[in-house]
Amino acid sequence: MSKRWFQAHQRDTWRRQARSKGYRARSAFKLKQIQEKFTLIREGDLVLDVGSHPGGWTQVSVEETGPNGFVLGIDLLASAPVEGAQMIIGDVTEESSQTEILELLQNGVKVNGKPLPPVNEGETRLFNTIVSDISPRLTGQYDRDQAISLELVAMVFDFTLPLLRPGGAFVTKIFQGTGIEGIVNAAKQRFSRVQRFSPEASRNSSSEVFLVCKNKLPLSKKGSRGTSVMQELDIHLENEGIIQQKGNEPEEEIKSGFRRIPKKE
Ligand SMILES: C[S@@+](CC[C@H](N)C(=O)[O-])C[C@H]1O[C@@H](n2cnc3c(N)ncnc32)[C@H](O)[C@@H]1O
């Protein structure tokens, strides 16, 4: 039995199960298995689902939060509505999306069909949990895909952590390979518990792993204050000799799949 045949068979099994249980994607089982082990989402929670299309993780999040919770999905792509959730179309790495989400959180949360009262002046309503299954459009070149995905994950941390309340939980998909330690170390500066987990639904099928982070610290640890996850990833990659220090290399140079994403204007 070839490895490829086995992997395809496994994927089909999860896909069939998803269809029979009414989930839009087999990835729903990944979040279910993460939830079974770590209980990241509790009843009544406010949850942000990053990279939510077509909505499998959103469906699982709604099941877990129940009627007193609130789930907001964001994706570049439009999804069919998920009962009990709100969806927005947008790029999570854009500042405008962060502003839109924050505004919605303060004044647009509906629980059980009724809007929550707007927060008092000076207070901010934040999410209890952020779940991210985000993935860039894959090119099929593993080094390149893994590098782009790592940078995307760093951006998701930087753009969404300000939306997560202290004590909150965060999980993100990440592709194993060069530089992953840079992200793991940056996460450890911001959460008291960080663990890699490979749910059965993704085992054998790819090199993805989930980084499960619990208990967001009120302030990141001393060494990390004032730096972003992206900066810490860059420093890690420079220390490992994977990218060169800024200014020492032509911008275009690519090493081991890594490229610098130019800052958005
Ligand atoms: C593996 S799919 C998510 C599947 C989803 N968790 C589910 O269970 O249905 C990854 C998603 O990430 C989205 N994505 C990639 N880059 C994004 C970005 N910058 N902002 C928002 N979504 C993004 C893609 O459009 C894609 O739909």
PDB file of C-alpha atoms and ligand atoms in Angstrom:
ATOM      1  CA  MET A   1       0.000   0.000   0.000  1.00  0.00           C
ATOM      2  CA  SER A   2       1.611   3.283  -1.054  1.00  0.00           C
ATOM      3  CA  LYS A   3       1.878   6.184   1.388  1.00  0.00           C
ATOM      4  CA  ARG A   4       0.055   8.438  -1.053  1.00  0.00           C
ATOM      5  CA  TRP A   5      -2.849   5.983  -1.406  1.00  0.00           C
ATOM      6  CA  PHE A   6      -3.081   5.696   2.393  1.00  0.00           C
ATOM      7  CA  GLN A   7      -3.138   9.486   2.822  1.00  0.00           C
ATOM      8  CA  ALA A   8      -5.842   9.915   0.171  1.00  0.00           C
ATOM      9  CA  HIS A   9      -7.884   7.134   1.817  1.00  0.00           C
ATOM     10  CA  GLN A  10      -7.616   8.840   5.221  1.00  0.00           C
ATOM     11  CA  ARG A  11      -8.719  12.164   3.738  1.00  0.00           C
ATOM     12  CA  ASP A  12     -11.720  10.487   2.081  1.00  0.00           C
ATOM     13  CA  THR A  13     -12.722   8.867   5.370  1.00  0.00           C
ATOM     14  CA  TRP A  14     -12.828  12.242   7.165  1.00  0.00           C
ATOM     15  CA  ARG A  15     -14.582  13.847   4.202  1.00  0.00           C
ATOM     16  CA  ARG A  16     -17.308  11.161   4.266  1.00  0.00           C
ATOM     17  CA  GLN A  17     -17.747  11.597   8.001  1.00  0.00           C
ATOM     18  CA  ALA A  18     -17.987  15.372   7.583  1.00  0.00           C
ATOM     19  CA  ARG A  19     -20.673  14.964   4.957  1.00  0.00           C
ATOM     20  CA  SER A  20     -22.685  12.544   7.075  1.00  0.00           C
ATOM     21  CA  LYS A  21     -22.552  14.867  10.116  1.00  0.00           C
ATOM     22  CA  GLY A  22     -23.409  18.022   8.156  1.00  0.00           C
ATOM     23  CA  TYR A  23     -19.997  19.706   8.400  1.00  0.00           C
ATOM     24  CA  ARG A  24     -18.836  21.762   5.451  1.00  0.00           C
ATOM     25  CA  ALA A  25     -15.228  20.603   5.608  1.00  0.00           C
ATOM     26  CA  ARG A  26     -13.347  17.636   7.002  1.00  0.00           C
ATOM     27  CA  SER A  27     -11.196  20.164   8.850  1.00  0.00           C
ATOM     28  CA  ALA A  28     -14.107  20.480  11.327  1.00  0.00           C
ATOM     29  CA  PHE A  29     -12.839  17.266  12.954  1.00  0.00           C
ATOM     30  CA  LYS A  30      -9.430  18.845  13.551  1.00  0.00           C
ATOM     31  CA  LEU A  31     -10.986  21.573  15.701  1.00  0.00           C
ATOM     32  CA  LYS A  32     -13.265  19.034  17.412  1.00  0.00           C
ATOM     33  CA  GLN A  33     -10.213  16.952  18.376  1.00  0.00           C
ATOM     34  CA  ILE A  34      -8.263  20.032  19.513  1.00  0.00           C
ATOM     35  CA  GLN A  35     -11.273  21.070  21.589  1.00  0.00           C
ATOM     36  CA  GLU A  36     -11.629  17.569  23.096  1.00  0.00           C
ATOM     37  CA  LYS A  37      -8.046  17.681  24.330  1.00  0.00           C
ATOM     38  CA  PHE A  38      -7.647  21.339  25.329  1.00  0.00           C
ATOM     39  CA  THR A  39     -11.167  22.783  25.883  1.00  0.00           C
ATOM     40  CA  LEU A  40     -10.264  26.096  24.275  1.00  0.00           C
ATOM     41  CA  ILE A  41     -13.888  27.175  23.760  1.00  0.00           C
ATOM     42  CA  ARG A  42     -16.442  27.336  26.558  1.00  0.00           C
ATOM     43  CA  GLU A  43     -20.171  27.898  26.551  1.00  0.00           C
ATOM     44  CA  GLY A  44     -21.032  31.572  26.152  1.00  0.00           C
ATOM     45  CA  ASP A  45     -17.603  32.509  24.743  1.00  0.00           C
ATOM     46  CA  LEU A  46     -16.900  35.121  22.090  1.00  0.00           C
ATOM     47  CA  VAL A  47     -14.842  33.388  19.390  1.00  0.00           C
ATOM     48  CA  LEU A  48     -12.975  34.692  16.346  1.00  0.00           C
ATOM     49  CA  ASP A  49     -12.472  32.158  13.524  1.00  0.00           C
ATOM     50  CA  VAL A  50      -9.625  33.293  11.237  1.00  0.00           C
ATOM     51  CA  GLY A  51      -9.526  31.885   7.709  1.00  0.00           C
ATOM     52  CA  SER A  52     -13.040  30.563   8.203  1.00  0.00           C
ATOM     53  CA  HIS A  53     -14.161  29.603   4.681  1.00  0.00           C
ATOM     54  CA  PRO A  54     -16.116  27.406   3.984  1.00  0.00           C
ATOM     55  CA  GLY A  55     -17.175  27.346   7.637  1.00  0.00           C
ATOM     56  CA  GLY A  56     -16.366  23.958   9.191  1.00  0.00           C
ATOM     57  CA  TRP A  57     -14.526  25.483  12.172  1.00  0.00           C
ATOM     58  CA  THR A  58     -17.268  28.100  12.475  1.00  0.00           C
ATOM     59  CA  GLN A  59     -19.872  25.324  12.774  1.00  0.00           C
ATOM     60  CA  VAL A  60     -17.861  23.588  15.517  1.00  0.00           C
ATOM     61  CA  SER A  61     -17.304  26.905  17.334  1.00  0.00           C
ATOM     62  CA  VAL A  62     -21.055  27.615  17.312  1.00  0.00           C
ATOM     63  CA  GLU A  63     -21.723  24.131  18.747  1.00  0.00           C
ATOM     64  CA  GLU A  64     -19.246  24.776  21.544  1.00  0.00           C
ATOM     65  CA  THR A  65     -20.296  28.310  22.490  1.00  0.00           C
ATOM     66  CA  GLY A  66     -23.992  27.440  22.409  1.00  0.00           C
ATOM     67  CA  PRO A  67     -26.813  29.978  22.107  1.00  0.00           C
ATOM     68  CA  ASN A  68     -25.256  32.377  24.619  1.00  0.00           C
ATOM     69  CA  GLY A  69     -21.996  32.700  22.688  1.00  0.00           C
ATOM     70  CA  PHE A  70     -20.886  34.666  19.664  1.00  0.00           C
ATOM     71  CA  VAL A  71     -18.775  33.461  16.740  1.00  0.00           C
ATOM     72  CA  LEU A  72     -17.294  35.737  14.114  1.00  0.00           C
ATOM     73  CA  GLY A  73     -15.607  34.292  11.030  1.00  0.00           C
ATOM     74  CA  ILE A  74     -13.278  36.197   8.722  1.00  0.00           C
ATOM     75  CA  ASP A  75     -11.947  35.040   5.365  1.00  0.00           C
ATOM     76  CA  LEU A  76     -10.846  36.451   2.023  1.00  0.00           C
ATOM     77  CA  LEU A  77     -13.610  34.335   0.510  1.00  0.00           C
ATOM     78  CA  ALA A  78     -17.344  34.611   1.032  1.00  0.00           C
ATOM     79  CA  SER A  79     -19.031  31.675   2.758  1.00  0.00           C
ATOM     80  CA  ALA A  80     -22.649  30.636   2.945  1.00  0.00           C
ATOM     81  CA  PRO A  81     -24.110  31.812   6.268  1.00  0.00           C
ATOM     82  CA  VAL A  82     -23.605  29.576   9.310  1.00  0.00           C
ATOM     83  CA  GLU A  83     -26.559  29.677  11.665  1.00  0.00           C
ATOM     84  CA  GLY A  84     -25.566  31.315  14.915  1.00  0.00           C
ATOM     85  CA  ALA A  85     -22.431  32.983  13.505  1.00  0.00           C
ATOM     86  CA  GLN A  86     -21.526  36.217  11.779  1.00  0.00           C
ATOM     87  CA  MET A  87     -19.109  36.214   8.852  1.00  0.00           C
ATOM     88  CA  ILE A  88     -17.083  38.997   7.341  1.00  0.00           C
ATOM     89  CA  ILE A  89     -15.098  39.020   4.134  1.00  0.00           C
ATOM     90  CA  GLY A  90     -11.671  40.524   4.588  1.00  0.00           C
ATOM     91  CA  ASP A  91      -7.924  40.125   4.851  1.00  0.00           C
ATOM     92  CA  VAL A  92      -7.045  39.540   8.487  1.00  0.00           C
ATOM     93  CA  THR A  93      -3.614  41.109   7.933  1.00  0.00           C
ATOM     94  CA  GLU A  94      -5.160  44.468   6.996  1.00  0.00           C
ATOM     95  CA  GLU A  95      -5.454  47.116   9.669  1.00  0.00           C
ATOM     96  CA  SER A  96      -8.924  47.974   8.349  1.00  0.00           C
ATOM     97  CA  SER A  97     -10.099  44.416   9.165  1.00  0.00           C
ATOM     98  CA  GLN A  98      -8.802  44.752  12.705  1.00  0.00           C
ATOM     99  CA  THR A  99     -10.737  48.015  13.087  1.00  0.00           C
ATOM    100  CA  GLU A 100     -13.888  46.483  11.586  1.00  0.00           C
ATOM    101  CA  ILE A 101     -13.705  43.472  13.929  1.00  0.00           C
ATOM    102  CA  LEU A 102     -13.104  45.663  16.969  1.00  0.00           C
ATOM    103  CA  GLU A 103     -16.039  47.918  16.114  1.00  0.00           C
ATOM    104  CA  LEU A 104     -18.305  44.934  15.538  1.00  0.00           C
ATOM    105  CA  LEU A 105     -17.206  43.463  18.857  1.00  0.00           C
ATOM    106  CA  GLN A 106     -18.080  46.631  20.747  1.00  0.00           C
ATOM    107  CA  ASN A 107     -21.446  47.318  19.147  1.00  0.00           C
ATOM    108  CA  GLY A 108     -22.550  44.507  16.869  1.00  0.00           C
ATOM    109  CA  VAL A 109     -22.525  41.319  18.963  1.00  0.00           C
ATOM    110  CA  LYS A 110     -25.815  39.454  18.893  1.00  0.00           C
ATOM    111  CA  VAL A 111     -26.377  36.679  21.388  1.00  0.00           C
ATOM    112  CA  ASN A 112     -29.494  34.572  21.084  1.00  0.00           C
ATOM    113  CA  GLY A 113     -30.667  36.996  18.409  1.00  0.00           C
ATOM    114  CA  LYS A 114     -30.407  39.996  20.762  1.00  0.00           C
ATOM    115  CA  PRO A 115     -27.654  42.614  20.621  1.00  0.00           C
ATOM    116  CA  LEU A 116     -25.404  42.771  23.695  1.00  0.00           C
ATOM    117  CA  PRO A 117     -25.414  46.219  25.279  1.00  0.00           C
ATOM    118  CA  PRO A 118     -22.621  48.439  23.951  1.00  0.00           C
ATOM    119  CA  VAL A 119     -19.599  48.497  26.258  1.00  0.00           C
ATOM    120  CA  ASN A 120     -19.126  51.377  28.682  1.00  0.00           C
ATOM    121  CA  GLU A 121     -16.825  54.170  27.691  1.00  0.00           C
ATOM    122  CA  GLY A 122     -13.197  53.258  28.303  1.00  0.00           C
ATOM    123  CA  GLU A 123     -13.965  49.508  28.286  1.00  0.00           C
ATOM    124  CA  THR A 124     -13.231  47.137  25.429  1.00  0.00           C
ATOM    125  CA  ARG A 125     -14.994  43.859  24.746  1.00  0.00           C
ATOM    126  CA  LEU A 126     -12.498  41.240  23.550  1.00  0.00           C
ATOM    127  CA  PHE A 127     -12.635  37.622  22.360  1.00  0.00           C
ATOM    128  CA  ASN A 128     -12.238  34.702  24.750  1.00  0.00           C
ATOM    129  CA  THR A 129     -10.779  32.468  22.047  1.00  0.00           C
ATOM    130  CA  ILE A 130      -9.228  32.848  18.606  1.00  0.00           C
ATOM    131  CA  VAL A 131      -9.045  29.832  16.298  1.00  0.00           C
ATOM    132  CA  SER A 132      -7.099  30.032  13.048  1.00  0.00           C
ATOM    133  CA  ASP A 133      -6.895  27.416  10.322  1.00  0.00           C
ATOM    134  CA  ILE A 134      -5.484  30.014   7.942  1.00  0.00           C
ATOM    135  CA  SER A 135      -3.547  28.818   4.954  1.00  0.00           C
ATOM    136  CA  PRO A 136      -2.113  30.732   2.000  1.00  0.00           C
ATOM    137  CA  ARG A 137      -2.864  29.628  -1.528  1.00  0.00           C
ATOM    138  CA  LEU A 138      -0.361  26.781  -1.895  1.00  0.00           C
ATOM    139  CA  THR A 139       2.087  26.661  -4.794  1.00  0.00           C
ATOM    140  CA  GLY A 140       3.096  23.030  -4.313  1.00  0.00           C
ATOM    141  CA  GLN A 141       6.726  23.986  -3.579  1.00  0.00           C
ATOM    142  CA  TYR A 142       7.005  22.930   0.036  1.00  0.00           C
ATOM    143  CA  ASP A 143       9.810  25.283   1.166  1.00  0.00           C
ATOM    144  CA  ARG A 144       8.094  28.276  -0.304  1.00  0.00           C
ATOM    145  CA  ASP A 145       4.622  27.347   0.971  1.00  0.00           C
ATOM    146  CA  GLN A 146       5.952  26.658   4.448  1.00  0.00           C
ATOM    147  CA  ALA A 147       7.788  29.997   4.556  1.00  0.00           C
ATOM    148  CA  ILE A 148       4.784  31.990   3.334  1.00  0.00           C
ATOM    149  CA  SER A 149       2.532  30.207   5.804  1.00  0.00           C
ATOM    150  CA  LEU A 150       4.927  30.935   8.673  1.00  0.00           C
ATOM    151  CA  GLU A 151       4.927  34.639   7.857  1.00  0.00           C
ATOM    152  CA  LEU A 152       1.130  34.605   7.558  1.00  0.00           C
ATOM    153  CA  VAL A 153       0.854  32.985  10.997  1.00  0.00           C
ATOM    154  CA  ALA A 154       3.178  35.662  12.446  1.00  0.00           C
ATOM    155  CA  MET A 155       0.876  38.315  10.980  1.00  0.00           C
ATOM    156  CA  VAL A 156      -2.221  36.606  12.379  1.00  0.00           C
ATOM    157  CA  PHE A 157      -0.618  36.695  15.842  1.00  0.00           C
ATOM    158  CA  ASP A 158       0.247  40.380  15.457  1.00  0.00           C
ATOM    159  CA  PHE A 159      -3.123  41.449  14.069  1.00  0.00           C
ATOM    160  CA  THR A 160      -5.412  39.374  16.263  1.00  0.00           C
ATOM    161  CA  LEU A 161      -3.711  39.185  19.684  1.00  0.00           C
ATOM    162  CA  PRO A 162      -4.824  42.723  20.550  1.00  0.00           C
ATOM    163  CA  LEU A 163      -8.388  41.388  20.092  1.00  0.00           C
ATOM    164  CA  LEU A 164      -7.913  38.553  22.617  1.00  0.00           C
ATOM    165  CA  ARG A 165      -8.548  39.122  26.285  1.00  0.00           C
ATOM    166  CA  PRO A 166      -5.909  38.270  28.910  1.00  0.00           C
ATOM    167  CA  GLY A 167      -6.383  34.649  29.951  1.00  0.00           C
ATOM    168  CA  GLY A 168      -7.769  33.857  26.477  1.00  0.00           C
ATOM    169  CA  ALA A 169      -6.806  30.947  24.237  1.00  0.00           C
ATOM    170  CA  PHE A 170      -5.454  30.859  20.692  1.00  0.00           C
ATOM    171  CA  VAL A 171      -4.857  28.040  18.242  1.00  0.00           C
ATOM    172  CA  THR A 172      -3.316  28.240  14.816  1.00  0.00           C
ATOM    173  CA  LYS A 173      -2.348  25.867  12.061  1.00  0.00           C
ATOM    174  CA  ILE A 174       1.321  25.986  11.199  1.00  0.00           C
ATOM    175  CA  PHE A 175       3.394  23.998   8.719  1.00  0.00           C
ATOM    176  CA  GLN A 176       6.374  22.193  10.190  1.00  0.00           C
ATOM    177  CA  GLY A 177       9.823  23.153   8.971  1.00  0.00           C
ATOM    178  CA  THR A 178      12.383  25.930   9.002  1.00  0.00           C
ATOM    179  CA  GLY A 179      11.705  28.790  11.373  1.00  0.00           C
ATOM    180  CA  ILE A 180       8.807  27.233  13.286  1.00  0.00           C
ATOM    181  CA  GLU A 181      10.788  27.577  16.542  1.00  0.00           C
ATOM    182  CA  GLY A 182      10.798  31.345  16.013  1.00  0.00           C
ATOM    183  CA  ILE A 183       6.987  31.368  16.186  1.00  0.00           C
ATOM    184  CA  VAL A 184       6.845  28.885  19.083  1.00  0.00           C
ATOM    185  CA  ASN A 185       9.274  31.017  21.109  1.00  0.00           C
ATOM    186  CA  ALA A 186       7.355  34.219  20.333  1.00  0.00           C
ATOM    187  CA  ALA A 187       4.118  32.496  21.450  1.00  0.00           C
ATOM    188  CA  LYS A 188       5.774  31.435  24.720  1.00  0.00           C
ATOM    189  CA  GLN A 189       6.473  35.097  25.453  1.00  0.00           C
ATOM    190  CA  ARG A 190       2.777  35.856  25.218  1.00  0.00           C
ATOM    191  CA  PHE A 191       0.994  32.793  26.685  1.00  0.00           C
ATOM    192  CA  SER A 192       1.691  30.761  29.790  1.00  0.00           C
ATOM    193  CA  ARG A 193       1.152  27.429  28.007  1.00  0.00           C
ATOM    194  CA  VAL A 194       2.136  26.629  24.428  1.00  0.00           C
ATOM    195  CA  GLN A 195       1.967  23.162  22.925  1.00  0.00           C
ATOM    196  CA  ARG A 196       2.151  21.587  19.501  1.00  0.00           C
ATOM    197  CA  PHE A 197      -0.649  19.141  18.722  1.00  0.00           C
ATOM    198  CA  SER A 198      -1.381  16.938  15.790  1.00  0.00           C
ATOM    199  CA  PRO A 199      -5.051  15.886  15.732  1.00  0.00           C
ATOM    200  CA  GLU A 200      -5.843  12.471  14.328  1.00  0.00           C
ATOM    201  CA  ALA A 201      -7.854  14.100  11.523  1.00  0.00           C
ATOM    202  CA  SER A 202      -4.705  15.725  10.139  1.00  0.00           C
ATOM    203  CA  ARG A 203      -2.207  12.977  10.922  1.00  0.00           C
ATOM    204  CA  ASN A 204      -0.785  11.159   7.882  1.00  0.00           C
ATOM    205  CA  SER A 205      -2.271  13.742   5.583  1.00  0.00           C
ATOM    206  CA  SER A 206       0.166  16.631   5.724  1.00  0.00           C
ATOM    207  CA  SER A 207       2.963  18.269   7.643  1.00  0.00           C
ATOM    208  CA  GLU A 208       0.605  20.630   9.417  1.00  0.00           C
ATOM    209  CA  VAL A 209       0.574  20.897  13.158  1.00  0.00           C
ATOM    210  CA  PHE A 210      -1.505  23.060  15.487  1.00  0.00           C
ATOM    211  CA  LEU A 211       0.040  25.458  17.945  1.00  0.00           C
ATOM    212  CA  VAL A 212      -2.221  25.556  20.986  1.00  0.00           C
ATOM    213  CA  CYS A 213      -1.680  28.566  23.254  1.00  0.00           C
ATOM    214  CA  LYS A 214      -3.507  28.945  26.561  1.00  0.00           C
ATOM    215  CA  ASN A 215      -3.787  31.756  29.057  1.00  0.00           C
ATOM    216  CA  LYS A 216      -2.704  34.920  27.271  1.00  0.00           C
ATOM    217  CA  LEU A 217      -0.524  36.934  29.609  1.00  0.00           C
ATOM    218  CA  PRO A 218      -1.693  40.455  30.463  1.00  0.00           C
ATOM    219  CA  LEU A 219       1.702  41.700  29.239  1.00  0.00           C
ATOM    220  CA  SER A 220       4.136  39.765  27.096  1.00  0.00           C
ATOM    221  CA  LYS A 221       7.312  38.676  28.877  1.00  0.00           C
ATOM    222  CA  LYS A 222      10.042  41.262  29.297  1.00  0.00           C
ATOM    223  CA  GLY A 223      12.225  40.338  26.321  1.00  0.00           C
ATOM    224  CA  SER A 224       9.262  40.649  23.960  1.00  0.00           C
ATOM    225  CA  ARG A 225       7.670  43.901  25.067  1.00  0.00           C
ATOM    226  CA  GLY A 226       7.497  46.358  22.216  1.00  0.00           C
ATOM    227  CA  THR A 227       8.398  43.771  19.563  1.00  0.00           C
ATOM    228  CA  SER A 228       6.030  42.013  17.214  1.00  0.00           C
ATOM    229  CA  VAL A 229       5.872  38.290  16.510  1.00  0.00           C
ATOM    230  CA  MET A 230       6.994  39.080  12.947  1.00  0.00           C
ATOM    231  CA  GLN A 231      10.073  40.910  14.246  1.00  0.00           C
ATOM    232  CA  GLU A 232      10.880  38.009  16.564  1.00  0.00           C
ATOM    233  CA  LEU A 233      10.484  35.569  13.673  1.00  0.00           C
ATOM    234  CA  ASP A 234      12.855  37.697  11.558  1.00  0.00           C
ATOM    235  CA  ILE A 235      15.430  37.804  14.359  1.00  0.00           C
ATOM    236  CA  HIS A 236      15.196  34.026  14.754  1.00  0.00           C
ATOM    237  CA  LEU A 237      15.637  33.516  10.995  1.00  0.00           C
ATOM    238  CA  GLU A 238      18.618  35.888  10.957  1.00  0.00           C
ATOM    239  CA  ASN A 239      20.217  34.104  13.928  1.00  0.00           C
ATOM    240  CA  GLU A 240      19.758  30.767  12.172  1.00  0.00           C
ATOM    241  CA  GLY A 241      21.370  32.216   9.017  1.00  0.00           C
ATOM    242  CA  ILE A 242      18.196  31.631   7.007  1.00  0.00           C
ATOM    243  CA  ILE A 243      17.729  35.254   6.022  1.00  0.00           C
ATOM    244  CA  GLN A 244      20.320  37.996   6.128  1.00  0.00           C
ATOM    245  CA  GLN A 245      20.075  41.131   8.197  1.00  0.00           C
ATOM    246  CA  LYS A 246      18.164  43.914   6.519  1.00  0.00           C
ATOM    247  CA  GLY A 247      20.547  46.137   4.570  1.00  0.00           C
ATOM    248  CA  ASN A 248      23.068  43.316   3.950  1.00  0.00           C
ATOM    249  CA  GLU A 249      21.270  41.712   1.082  1.00  0.00           C
ATOM    250  CA  PRO A 250      19.325  42.601  -2.003  1.00  0.00           C
ATOM    251  CA  GLU A 251      15.551  42.645  -1.165  1.00  0.00           C
ATOM    252  CA  GLU A 252      14.801  39.980  -3.771  1.00  0.00           C
ATOM    253  CA  GLU A 253      17.053  37.274  -2.328  1.00  0.00           C
ATOM    254  CA  ILE A 254      15.193  34.109  -1.358  1.00  0.00           C
ATOM    255  CA  LYS A 255      16.707  31.531   0.972  1.00  0.00           C
ATOM    256  CA  SER A 256      15.024  28.306   1.892  1.00  0.00           C
ATOM    257  CA  GLY A 257      11.719  29.607   0.589  1.00  0.00           C
ATOM    258  CA  PHE A 258      11.728  32.745   2.725  1.00  0.00           C
ATOM    259  CA  ARG A 259      11.051  36.112   1.255  1.00  0.00           C
ATOM    260  CA  ARG A 260      10.404  39.427   2.864  1.00  0.00           C
ATOM    261  CA  ILE A 261       6.822  40.505   2.413  1.00  0.00           C
ATOM    262  CA  PRO A 262       6.982  44.188   1.503  1.00  0.00           C
ATOM    263  CA  LYS A 263       5.127  46.401   3.950  1.00  0.00           C
ATOM    264  CA  LYS A 264       1.712  47.434   2.710  1.00  0.00           C
ATOM    265  CA  GLU A 265       1.487  51.112   1.721  1.00  0.00           C
TER     266      GLU A 265
HETATM  267  C1  LIG B   1      -7.899  25.582   5.185  1.00  0.00           C
HETATM  268  S1  LIG B   1      -8.965  26.921   4.806  1.00  0.00           S
HETATM  269  C2  LIG B   1      -9.932  27.060   6.254  1.00  0.00           C
HETATM  270  C3  LIG B   1     -10.951  25.984   6.426  1.00  0.00           C
HETATM  271  C4  LIG B   1     -11.918  26.287   7.578  1.00  0.00           C
HETATM  272  N1  LIG B   1     -11.244  26.274   8.860  1.00  0.00           N
HETATM  273  C5  LIG B   1     -13.060  25.314   7.641  1.00  0.00           C
HETATM  274  O1  LIG B   1     -13.066  24.438   8.532  1.00  0.00           O
HETATM  275  O2  LIG B   1     -13.983  25.402   6.820  1.00  0.00           O
HETATM  276  C6  LIG B   1      -7.874  28.293   4.928  1.00  0.00           C
HETATM  277  C7  LIG B   1      -8.537  29.622   4.642  1.00  0.00           C
HETATM  278  O3  LIG B   1      -7.636  30.706   4.960  1.00  0.00           O
HETATM  279  C8  LIG B   1      -8.050  31.810   4.172  1.00  0.00           C
HETATM  280  N2  LIG B   1      -7.061  32.896   4.165  1.00  0.00           N
HETATM  281  C9  LIG B   1      -5.806  32.893   3.648  1.00  0.00           C
HETATM  282  N3  LIG B   1      -5.212  34.079   3.815  1.00  0.00           N
HETATM  283  C10 LIG B   1      -6.103  34.881   4.466  1.00  0.00           C
HETATM  284  C11 LIG B   1      -6.066  36.230   4.919  1.00  0.00           C
HETATM  285  N4  LIG B   1      -4.986  36.991   4.741  1.00  0.00           N
HETATM  286  N5  LIG B   1      -7.154  36.725   5.559  1.00  0.00           N
HETATM  287  C12 LIG B   1      -8.268  35.944   5.724  1.00  0.00           C
HETATM  288  N6  LIG B   1      -8.348  34.658   5.326  1.00  0.00           N
HETATM  289  C13 LIG B   1      -7.287  34.127   4.694  1.00  0.00           C
HETATM  290  C14 LIG B   1      -8.278  31.178   2.802  1.00  0.00           C
HETATM  291  O4  LIG B   1      -9.096  31.996   1.990  1.00  0.00           O
HETATM  292  C15 LIG B   1      -8.914  29.833   3.174  1.00  0.00           C
HETATM  293  O5  LIG B   1     -10.313  29.877   3.028  1.00  0.00           O
END
